[in-house]
Coordinates of C-alpha atoms in Angstrom, one line a residue:
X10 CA 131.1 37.5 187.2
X11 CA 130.9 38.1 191.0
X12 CA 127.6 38.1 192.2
X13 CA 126.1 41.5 193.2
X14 CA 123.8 42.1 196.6
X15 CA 120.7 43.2 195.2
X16 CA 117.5 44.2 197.3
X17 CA 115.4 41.1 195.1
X18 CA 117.8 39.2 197.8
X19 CA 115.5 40.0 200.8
X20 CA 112.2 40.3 198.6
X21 CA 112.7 36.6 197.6
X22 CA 113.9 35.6 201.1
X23 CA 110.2 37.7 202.4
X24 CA 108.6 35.4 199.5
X25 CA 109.6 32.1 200.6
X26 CA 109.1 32.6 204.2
X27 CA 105.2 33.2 203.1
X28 CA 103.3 30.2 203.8
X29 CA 100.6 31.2 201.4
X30 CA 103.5 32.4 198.7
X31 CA 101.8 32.5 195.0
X32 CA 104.0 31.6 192.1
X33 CA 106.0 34.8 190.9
X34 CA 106.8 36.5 188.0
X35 CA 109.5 38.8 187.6
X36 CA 109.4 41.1 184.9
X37 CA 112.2 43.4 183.8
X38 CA 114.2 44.9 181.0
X39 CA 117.1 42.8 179.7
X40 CA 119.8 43.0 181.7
X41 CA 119.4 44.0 185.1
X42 CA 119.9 41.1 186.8
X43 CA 116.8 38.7 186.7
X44 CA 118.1 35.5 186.1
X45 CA 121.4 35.9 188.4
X46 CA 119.6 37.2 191.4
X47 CA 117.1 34.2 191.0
X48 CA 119.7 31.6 190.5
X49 CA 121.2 32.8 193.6
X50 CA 118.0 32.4 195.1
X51 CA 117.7 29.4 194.4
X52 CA 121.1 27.6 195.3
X53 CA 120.9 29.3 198.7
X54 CA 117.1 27.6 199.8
X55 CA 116.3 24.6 197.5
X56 CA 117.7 21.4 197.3
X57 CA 116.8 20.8 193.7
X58 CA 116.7 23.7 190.8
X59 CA 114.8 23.0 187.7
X60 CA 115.4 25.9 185.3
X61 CA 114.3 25.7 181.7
X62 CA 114.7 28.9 179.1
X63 CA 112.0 28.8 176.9
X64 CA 114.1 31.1 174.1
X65 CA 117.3 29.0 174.4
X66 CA 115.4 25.4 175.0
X67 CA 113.0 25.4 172.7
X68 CA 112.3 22.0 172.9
X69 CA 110.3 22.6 176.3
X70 CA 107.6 25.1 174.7
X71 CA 105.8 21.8 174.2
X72 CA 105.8 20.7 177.9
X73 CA 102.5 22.0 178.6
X74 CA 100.4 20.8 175.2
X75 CA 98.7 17.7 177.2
X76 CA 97.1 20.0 179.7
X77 CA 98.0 21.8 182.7
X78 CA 98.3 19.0 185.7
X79 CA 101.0 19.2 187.4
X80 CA 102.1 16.0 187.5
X81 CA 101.4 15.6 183.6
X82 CA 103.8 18.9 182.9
X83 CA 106.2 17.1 185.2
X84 CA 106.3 13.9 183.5
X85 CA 106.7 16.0 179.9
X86 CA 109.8 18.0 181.4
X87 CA 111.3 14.4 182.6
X88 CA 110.7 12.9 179.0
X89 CA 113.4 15.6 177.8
X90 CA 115.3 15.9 180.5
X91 CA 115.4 12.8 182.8
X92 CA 118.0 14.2 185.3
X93 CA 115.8 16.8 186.3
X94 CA 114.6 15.7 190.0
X95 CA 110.9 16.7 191.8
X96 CA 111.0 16.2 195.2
X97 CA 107.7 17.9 196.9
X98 CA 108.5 21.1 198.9
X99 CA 112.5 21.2 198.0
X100 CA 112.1 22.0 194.6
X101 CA 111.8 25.0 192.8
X102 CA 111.0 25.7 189.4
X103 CA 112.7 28.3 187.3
X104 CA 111.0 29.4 184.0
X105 CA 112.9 31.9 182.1
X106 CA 112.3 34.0 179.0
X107 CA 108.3 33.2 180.0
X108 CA 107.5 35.7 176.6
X109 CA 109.0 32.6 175.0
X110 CA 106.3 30.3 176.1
X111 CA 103.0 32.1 177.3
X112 CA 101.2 28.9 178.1
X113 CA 103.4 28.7 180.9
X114 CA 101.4 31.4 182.8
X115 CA 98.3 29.7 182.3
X116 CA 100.1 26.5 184.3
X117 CA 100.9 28.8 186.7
X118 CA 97.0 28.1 188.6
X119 CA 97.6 24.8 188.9
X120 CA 100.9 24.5 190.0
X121 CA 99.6 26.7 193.4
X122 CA 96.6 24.4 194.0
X123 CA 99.0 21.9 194.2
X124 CA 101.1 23.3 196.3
X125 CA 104.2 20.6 195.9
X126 CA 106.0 23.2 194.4
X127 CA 107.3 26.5 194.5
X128 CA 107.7 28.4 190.9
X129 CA 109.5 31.5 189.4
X130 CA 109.0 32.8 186.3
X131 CA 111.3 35.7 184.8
X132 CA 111.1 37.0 181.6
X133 CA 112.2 40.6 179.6
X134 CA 109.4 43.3 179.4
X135 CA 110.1 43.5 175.8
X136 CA 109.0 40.9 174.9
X137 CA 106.1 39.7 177.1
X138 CA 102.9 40.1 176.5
X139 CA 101.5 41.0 179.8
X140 CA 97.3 41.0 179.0
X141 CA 97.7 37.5 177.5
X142 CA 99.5 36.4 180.8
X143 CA 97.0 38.6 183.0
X144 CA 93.8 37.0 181.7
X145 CA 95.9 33.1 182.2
X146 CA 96.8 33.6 185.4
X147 CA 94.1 36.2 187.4
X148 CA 94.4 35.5 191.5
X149 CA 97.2 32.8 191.0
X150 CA 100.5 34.7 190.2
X151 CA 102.4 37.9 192.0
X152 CA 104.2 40.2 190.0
X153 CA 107.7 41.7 190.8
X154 CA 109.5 44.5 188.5
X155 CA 113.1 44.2 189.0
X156 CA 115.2 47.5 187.5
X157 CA 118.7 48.3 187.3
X158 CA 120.8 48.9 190.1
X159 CA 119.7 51.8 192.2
X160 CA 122.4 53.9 194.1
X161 CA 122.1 52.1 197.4
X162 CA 123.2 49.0 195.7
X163 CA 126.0 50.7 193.4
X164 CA 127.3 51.6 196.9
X165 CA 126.8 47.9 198.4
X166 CA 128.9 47.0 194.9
X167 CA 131.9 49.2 195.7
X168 CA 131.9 47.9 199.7
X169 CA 129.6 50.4 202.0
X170 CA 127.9 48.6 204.7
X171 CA 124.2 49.0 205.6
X172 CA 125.3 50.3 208.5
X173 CA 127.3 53.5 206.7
X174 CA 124.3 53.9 204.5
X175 CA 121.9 54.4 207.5
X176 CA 123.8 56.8 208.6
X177 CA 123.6 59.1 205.3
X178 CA 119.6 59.1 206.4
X179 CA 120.3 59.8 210.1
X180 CA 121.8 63.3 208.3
X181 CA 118.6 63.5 206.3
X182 CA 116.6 63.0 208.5
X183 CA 118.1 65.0 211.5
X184 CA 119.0 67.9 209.0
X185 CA 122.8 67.7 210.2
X186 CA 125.4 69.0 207.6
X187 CA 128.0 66.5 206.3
X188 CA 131.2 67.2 206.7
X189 CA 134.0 68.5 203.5
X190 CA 135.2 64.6 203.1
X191 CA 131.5 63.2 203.7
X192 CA 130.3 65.4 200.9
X193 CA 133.0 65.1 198.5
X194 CA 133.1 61.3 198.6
X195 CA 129.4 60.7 198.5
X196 CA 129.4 63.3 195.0
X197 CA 132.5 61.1 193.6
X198 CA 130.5 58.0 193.8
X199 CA 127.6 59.7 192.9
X200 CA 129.4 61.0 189.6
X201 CA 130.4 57.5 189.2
X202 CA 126.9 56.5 189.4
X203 CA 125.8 58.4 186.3
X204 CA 128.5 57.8 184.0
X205 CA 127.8 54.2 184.7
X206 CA 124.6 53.8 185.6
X207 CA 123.3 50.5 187.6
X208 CA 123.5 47.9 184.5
X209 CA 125.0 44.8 187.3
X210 CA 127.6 43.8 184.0
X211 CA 128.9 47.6 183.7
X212 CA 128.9 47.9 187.4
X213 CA 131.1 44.9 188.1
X214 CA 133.4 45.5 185.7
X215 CA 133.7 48.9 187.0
X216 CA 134.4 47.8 190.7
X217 CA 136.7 44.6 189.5
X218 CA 138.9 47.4 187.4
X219 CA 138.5 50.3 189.5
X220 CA 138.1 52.2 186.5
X221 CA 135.9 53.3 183.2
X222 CA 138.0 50.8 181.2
X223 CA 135.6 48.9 178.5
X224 CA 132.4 50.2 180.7
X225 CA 131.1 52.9 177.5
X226 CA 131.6 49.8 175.0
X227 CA 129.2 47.8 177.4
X228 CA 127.0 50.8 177.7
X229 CA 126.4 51.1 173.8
X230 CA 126.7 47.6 173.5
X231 CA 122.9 47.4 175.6
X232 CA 121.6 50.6 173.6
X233 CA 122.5 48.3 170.6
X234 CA 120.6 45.2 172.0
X235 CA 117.6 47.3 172.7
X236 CA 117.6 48.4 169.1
X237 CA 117.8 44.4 168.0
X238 CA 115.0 43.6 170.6
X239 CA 112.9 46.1 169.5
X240 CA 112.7 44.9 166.0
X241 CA 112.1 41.3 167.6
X242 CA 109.8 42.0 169.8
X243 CA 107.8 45.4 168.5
X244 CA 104.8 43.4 166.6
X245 CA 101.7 44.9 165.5
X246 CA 103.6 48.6 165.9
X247 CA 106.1 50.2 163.3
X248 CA 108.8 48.9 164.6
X249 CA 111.2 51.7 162.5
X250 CA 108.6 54.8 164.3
X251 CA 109.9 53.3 168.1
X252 CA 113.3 53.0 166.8
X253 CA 113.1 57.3 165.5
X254 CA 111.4 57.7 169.3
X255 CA 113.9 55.6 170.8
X256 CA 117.1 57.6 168.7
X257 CA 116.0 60.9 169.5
X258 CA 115.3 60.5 173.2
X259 CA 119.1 62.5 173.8
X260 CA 118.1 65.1 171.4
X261 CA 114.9 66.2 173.3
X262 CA 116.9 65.7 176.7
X263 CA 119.8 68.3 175.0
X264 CA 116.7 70.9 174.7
X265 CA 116.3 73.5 177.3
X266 CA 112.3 72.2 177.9
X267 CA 113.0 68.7 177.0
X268 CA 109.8 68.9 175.8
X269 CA 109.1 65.2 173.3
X270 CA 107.4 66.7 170.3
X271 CA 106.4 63.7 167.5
X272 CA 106.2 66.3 164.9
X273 CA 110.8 66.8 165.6
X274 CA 111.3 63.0 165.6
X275 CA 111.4 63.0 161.9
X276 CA 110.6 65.1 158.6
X277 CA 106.2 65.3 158.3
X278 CA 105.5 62.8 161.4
X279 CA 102.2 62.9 163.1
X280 CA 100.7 61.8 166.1
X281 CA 98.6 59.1 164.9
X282 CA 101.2 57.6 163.3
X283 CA 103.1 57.4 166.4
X284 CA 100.7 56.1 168.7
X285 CA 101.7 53.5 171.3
X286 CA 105.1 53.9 170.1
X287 CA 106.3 55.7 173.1
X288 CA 104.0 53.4 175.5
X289 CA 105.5 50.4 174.0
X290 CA 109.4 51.4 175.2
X291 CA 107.6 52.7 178.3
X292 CA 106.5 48.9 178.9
X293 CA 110.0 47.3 177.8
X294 CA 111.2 48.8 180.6
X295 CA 113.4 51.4 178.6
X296 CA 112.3 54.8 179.1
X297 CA 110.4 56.8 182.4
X298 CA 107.3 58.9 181.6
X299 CA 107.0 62.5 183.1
X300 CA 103.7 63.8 182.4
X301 CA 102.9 67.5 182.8
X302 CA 100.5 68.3 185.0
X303 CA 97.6 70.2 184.0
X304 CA 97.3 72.1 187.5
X305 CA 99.6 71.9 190.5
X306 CA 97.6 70.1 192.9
X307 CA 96.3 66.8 194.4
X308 CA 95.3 64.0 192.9
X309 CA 98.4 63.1 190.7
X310 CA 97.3 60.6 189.1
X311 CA 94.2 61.6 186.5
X312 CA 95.3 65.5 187.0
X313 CA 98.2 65.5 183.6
X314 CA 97.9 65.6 180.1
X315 CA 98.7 62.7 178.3
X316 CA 100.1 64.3 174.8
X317 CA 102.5 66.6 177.1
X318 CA 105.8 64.7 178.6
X319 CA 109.0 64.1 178.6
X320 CA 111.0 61.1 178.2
X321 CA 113.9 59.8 179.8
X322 CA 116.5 56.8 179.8
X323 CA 115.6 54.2 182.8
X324 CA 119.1 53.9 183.4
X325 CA 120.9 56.8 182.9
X326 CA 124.2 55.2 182.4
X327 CA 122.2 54.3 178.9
X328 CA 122.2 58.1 178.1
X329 CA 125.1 58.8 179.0
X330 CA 126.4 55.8 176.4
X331 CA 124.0 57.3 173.8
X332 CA 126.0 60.7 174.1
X333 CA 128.6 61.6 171.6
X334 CA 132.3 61.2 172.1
X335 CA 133.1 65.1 172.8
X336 CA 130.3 64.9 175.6
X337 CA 131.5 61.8 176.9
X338 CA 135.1 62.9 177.2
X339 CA 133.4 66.2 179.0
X340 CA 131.6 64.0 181.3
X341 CA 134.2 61.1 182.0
X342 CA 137.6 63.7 182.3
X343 CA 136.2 67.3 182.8
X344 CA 133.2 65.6 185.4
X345 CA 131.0 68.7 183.5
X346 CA 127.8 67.1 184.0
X347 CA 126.1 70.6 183.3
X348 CA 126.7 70.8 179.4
X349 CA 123.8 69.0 179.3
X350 CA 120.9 71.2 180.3
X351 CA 120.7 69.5 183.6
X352 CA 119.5 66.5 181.6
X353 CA 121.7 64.1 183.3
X354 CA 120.9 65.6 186.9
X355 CA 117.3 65.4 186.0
X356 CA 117.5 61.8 184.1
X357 CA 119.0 60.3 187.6
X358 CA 116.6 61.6 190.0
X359 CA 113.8 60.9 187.9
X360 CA 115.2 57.1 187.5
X361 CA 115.7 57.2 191.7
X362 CA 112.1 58.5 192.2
X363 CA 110.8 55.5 190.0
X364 CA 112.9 52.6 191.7
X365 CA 111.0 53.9 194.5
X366 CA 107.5 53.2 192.9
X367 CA 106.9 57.0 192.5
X368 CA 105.6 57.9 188.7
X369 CA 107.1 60.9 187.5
X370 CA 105.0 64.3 187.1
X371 CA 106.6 67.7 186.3
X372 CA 104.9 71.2 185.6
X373 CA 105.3 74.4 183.2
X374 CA 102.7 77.2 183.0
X375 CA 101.7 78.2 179.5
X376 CA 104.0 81.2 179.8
X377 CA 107.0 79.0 180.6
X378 CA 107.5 81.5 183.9
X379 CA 106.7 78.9 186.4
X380 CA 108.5 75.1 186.1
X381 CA 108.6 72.3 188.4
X382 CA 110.8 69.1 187.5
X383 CA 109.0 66.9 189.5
X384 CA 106.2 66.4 191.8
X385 CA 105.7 63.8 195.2
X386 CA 103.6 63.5 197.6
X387 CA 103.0 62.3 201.4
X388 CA 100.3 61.9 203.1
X389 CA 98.3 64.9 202.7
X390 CA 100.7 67.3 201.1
X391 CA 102.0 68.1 197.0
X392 CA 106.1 68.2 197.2
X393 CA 107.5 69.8 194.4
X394 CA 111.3 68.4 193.8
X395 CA 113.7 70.6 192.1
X396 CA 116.5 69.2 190.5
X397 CA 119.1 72.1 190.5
X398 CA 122.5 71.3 187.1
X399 CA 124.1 74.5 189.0
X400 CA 123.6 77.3 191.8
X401 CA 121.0 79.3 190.4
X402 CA 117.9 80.8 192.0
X403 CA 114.5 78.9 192.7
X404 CA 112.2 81.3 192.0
X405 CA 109.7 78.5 190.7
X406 CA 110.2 76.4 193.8
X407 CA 109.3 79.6 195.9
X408 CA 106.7 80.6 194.2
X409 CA 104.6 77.6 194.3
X410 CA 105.4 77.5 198.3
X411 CA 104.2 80.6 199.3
X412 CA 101.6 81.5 196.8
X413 CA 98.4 81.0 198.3
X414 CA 96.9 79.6 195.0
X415 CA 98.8 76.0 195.3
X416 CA 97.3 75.4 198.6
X417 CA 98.1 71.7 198.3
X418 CA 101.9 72.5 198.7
X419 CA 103.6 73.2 202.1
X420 CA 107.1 72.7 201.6
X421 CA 109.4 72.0 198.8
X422 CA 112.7 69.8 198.0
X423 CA 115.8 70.5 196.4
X424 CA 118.6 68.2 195.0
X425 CA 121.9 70.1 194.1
X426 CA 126.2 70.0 194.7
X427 CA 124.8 71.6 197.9
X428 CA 124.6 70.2 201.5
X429 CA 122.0 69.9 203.6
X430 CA 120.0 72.5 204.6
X431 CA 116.7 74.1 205.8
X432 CA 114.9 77.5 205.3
X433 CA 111.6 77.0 206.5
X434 CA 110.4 76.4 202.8
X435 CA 111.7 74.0 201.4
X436 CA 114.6 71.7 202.5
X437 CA 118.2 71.4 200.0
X438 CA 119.6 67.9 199.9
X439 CA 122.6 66.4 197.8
X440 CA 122.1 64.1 194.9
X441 CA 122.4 61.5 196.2
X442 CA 119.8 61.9 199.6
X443 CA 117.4 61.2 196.6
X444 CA 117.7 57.5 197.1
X445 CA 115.8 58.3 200.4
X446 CA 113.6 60.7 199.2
X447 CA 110.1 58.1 200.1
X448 CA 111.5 57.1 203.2
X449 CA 111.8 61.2 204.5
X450 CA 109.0 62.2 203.3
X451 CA 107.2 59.6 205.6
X452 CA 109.4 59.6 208.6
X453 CA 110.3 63.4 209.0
X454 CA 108.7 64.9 212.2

């Protein structure tokens, strides 16, 4: 498999170049590209690589039972592998699958006292237990979330330069319309985009046969790992409750509130029976969070309630490969993306808003007459985001710009098949400008 550009390129390169650099793990769902980006990594700035997977070499679970020296867990990793080399300062130790072995983060202290050594530690959300590894390693480890590919990096895949890419912005930013074959390209890759999503296996085999050809096996292939994993890795919790959560996620999407109501997951559920089931896929990395907020206004955080969200695929190319066959032919011949109730729309710029560290909020009145699919914010301003499946009216979006009640809102966004576009309220943006969408709000005069 060629090896994709990913952003975790630079973040490692920033890493290493850190005098002071503390040992890092990255944490992710299965998948997205840990262990390749890091191997790259690695063969591009160290001499010598150790890498040990704690799931598939067992036999190293044990290095660490003499205590935590350094040199000590050295000379246990030479006893079972003698070819191994350690030479101070060009050496870098790879640790994958750390759920496997959660003694390694307690190591991880000594090993940056040290300071011989640099260390990486990758392992799937699903399975690690990250308050074990929190409480091992306080003040001596730096944590990285790696997701699936975002947009910018689909693009990177199929051959756009940086410098294209910065050019898309300059439109944002100055407000200057694209032009007819800008537009329609950018929405044809962005198409792609969703039907694939940004899993780096679906996405090279995509680019490599410049078609769908054997991507929706892949697709359901993943969605059929998850399932596996979860009954792995789902302890304590009912494992067969987050599997009925985890099933019905395209069913509640398919509803025109996409409300997630425990009591329609199956036949006599309640809540308390279901608790933590939907916080557990939220932490392996499988699902997004939108929270409704209670009142349209600053702070986000603190100002939602908790038993009122929706839930959506972290990589939408997952939903789509949950979807049934007449919806998928819809989608992959027809390009009818709006069957759906907007779900798709909605799933992918909720998925761009979180590889940009936003969390997701949205808002309905009790009434149901005033709805927001999202909420942002700069420095000192609420932005609602309005994610538009076709060309209807945005009453809601209006509304909460000029009524004088949401006096924490300014100015509103909207993502649609539109081009750019300002009316003194709020501004229209394509799709696909949502891979911006941090970067404008903080740069835009």
């Amino acid at each position: 498999m060629e090896l994709l550009k990913r952003k975790i390129d630079r973040d490692l390169t920033r890493w290493k170049q850190n005098p002071d650099r503390l040992p890092l793990i990255i944490k992710g769902a299965r998948q997205v590209g840990k262990t390749e980006s890091i191997r790259k990594f690695a063969k591009e700035n160290y001499t010598h690589i150790v890498e040990i997977n704690f799931v598939l070499q067992k036999q190293f679970q044990s290095i660490f039972e003499n205590g935590f020296e350094v040199d000590t867990i050295l000379k246990n990793i030479s006893l079972i592998n003698p070819d191994f080399v350690f030479e101070p300062h060009r050496t870098l130790l790879f640790f994958d699958e750390l759920q496997a072995c959660i003694n390694c983060a307690t190591s991880l202290k000594a090993f940056k006292q040290d300071g011989r050594y640099d260390v990486i530690c990758s392992g799937s959300l699903m399975g690690i237990n990250y308050k074990e590894i929190e409480s091992n390693s306080v003040g001596y480890k730096e944590d990285y979330e790696m997701y699936s590919m975002d947009f910018e990096e689909f693009l990177w895949a199929k051959g756009y330069k940086e410098s294209w890419l910065e050019e898309l912005y300059e439109h944002m930013l100055k407000l200057e319309p694209f032009s007819r074959l800008e537009l329609d390209t950018m929405f044809e890759n962005f198409r792609e985009y969703m039907v694939l999503g940004g899993m780096p296996a679906i996405v090279n085999l995509f680019v490599k046969n410049k078609n769908y050809s054997g991507t929706l096996k892949l697709q359901r292939q993943i969605l059929l790992d998850y399932e596996e994993d979860i009954t792995k890795y789902a302890g304590g919790l009912d494992q067969g409750r987050i599997l009925n959560v985890y099933r019905k996620i395209p069913v509640f999407l398919g509803k025109e509130n996409k409300k997630f109501r425990i009591s329609k997951v199956e036949h006599g559920a309640r809540s308390r029976e279901y608790v933590g089931t939907v916080d557990w896929l939220e932490n392996a990395g499988i699902i997004n969070i939108c929270y409704c907020m209670a009142q349209p206004d600053l702070p986000l955080k603190g100002n939602y309630n908790p038993d009122y969200f929706k839930l959506y695929f972290r990589d939408t190319g997952l939903l789509i490969g949950s979807l049934d066959e007449e919806v998928q032919e819809d989608l992959r011949f027809n390009k009818n993306f709006n069957t759906y109730k907007g779900a798709i729309y909605e799933n992918v710029i909720g998925d761009m808003l979180v590889k940009q560290g936003y969390k997701l909020y949205f808002y309905r009145n009790e009434k149901g007459t005033l709805e927001m699919d999202f909420f942002v914010r700069d420095a000192d301003t609420l932005v609602p985001v309005e994610v538009k499946a076709n060309d209807g009216a945005t009453v809601s979006l209006s509304n909460l710009i000029e009524n004088e009640e949401y006096g924490d809102i300014r100015y509103g966004i909207k993502f649609g098949m539109k081009n750019i576009g300002f009316n003194g309220r709020f501004y229209t943006f394509p799709y696909f400008l949502a891979l911006f969408l941090k970067r404008f709000l903080r740069e835009r005069v």
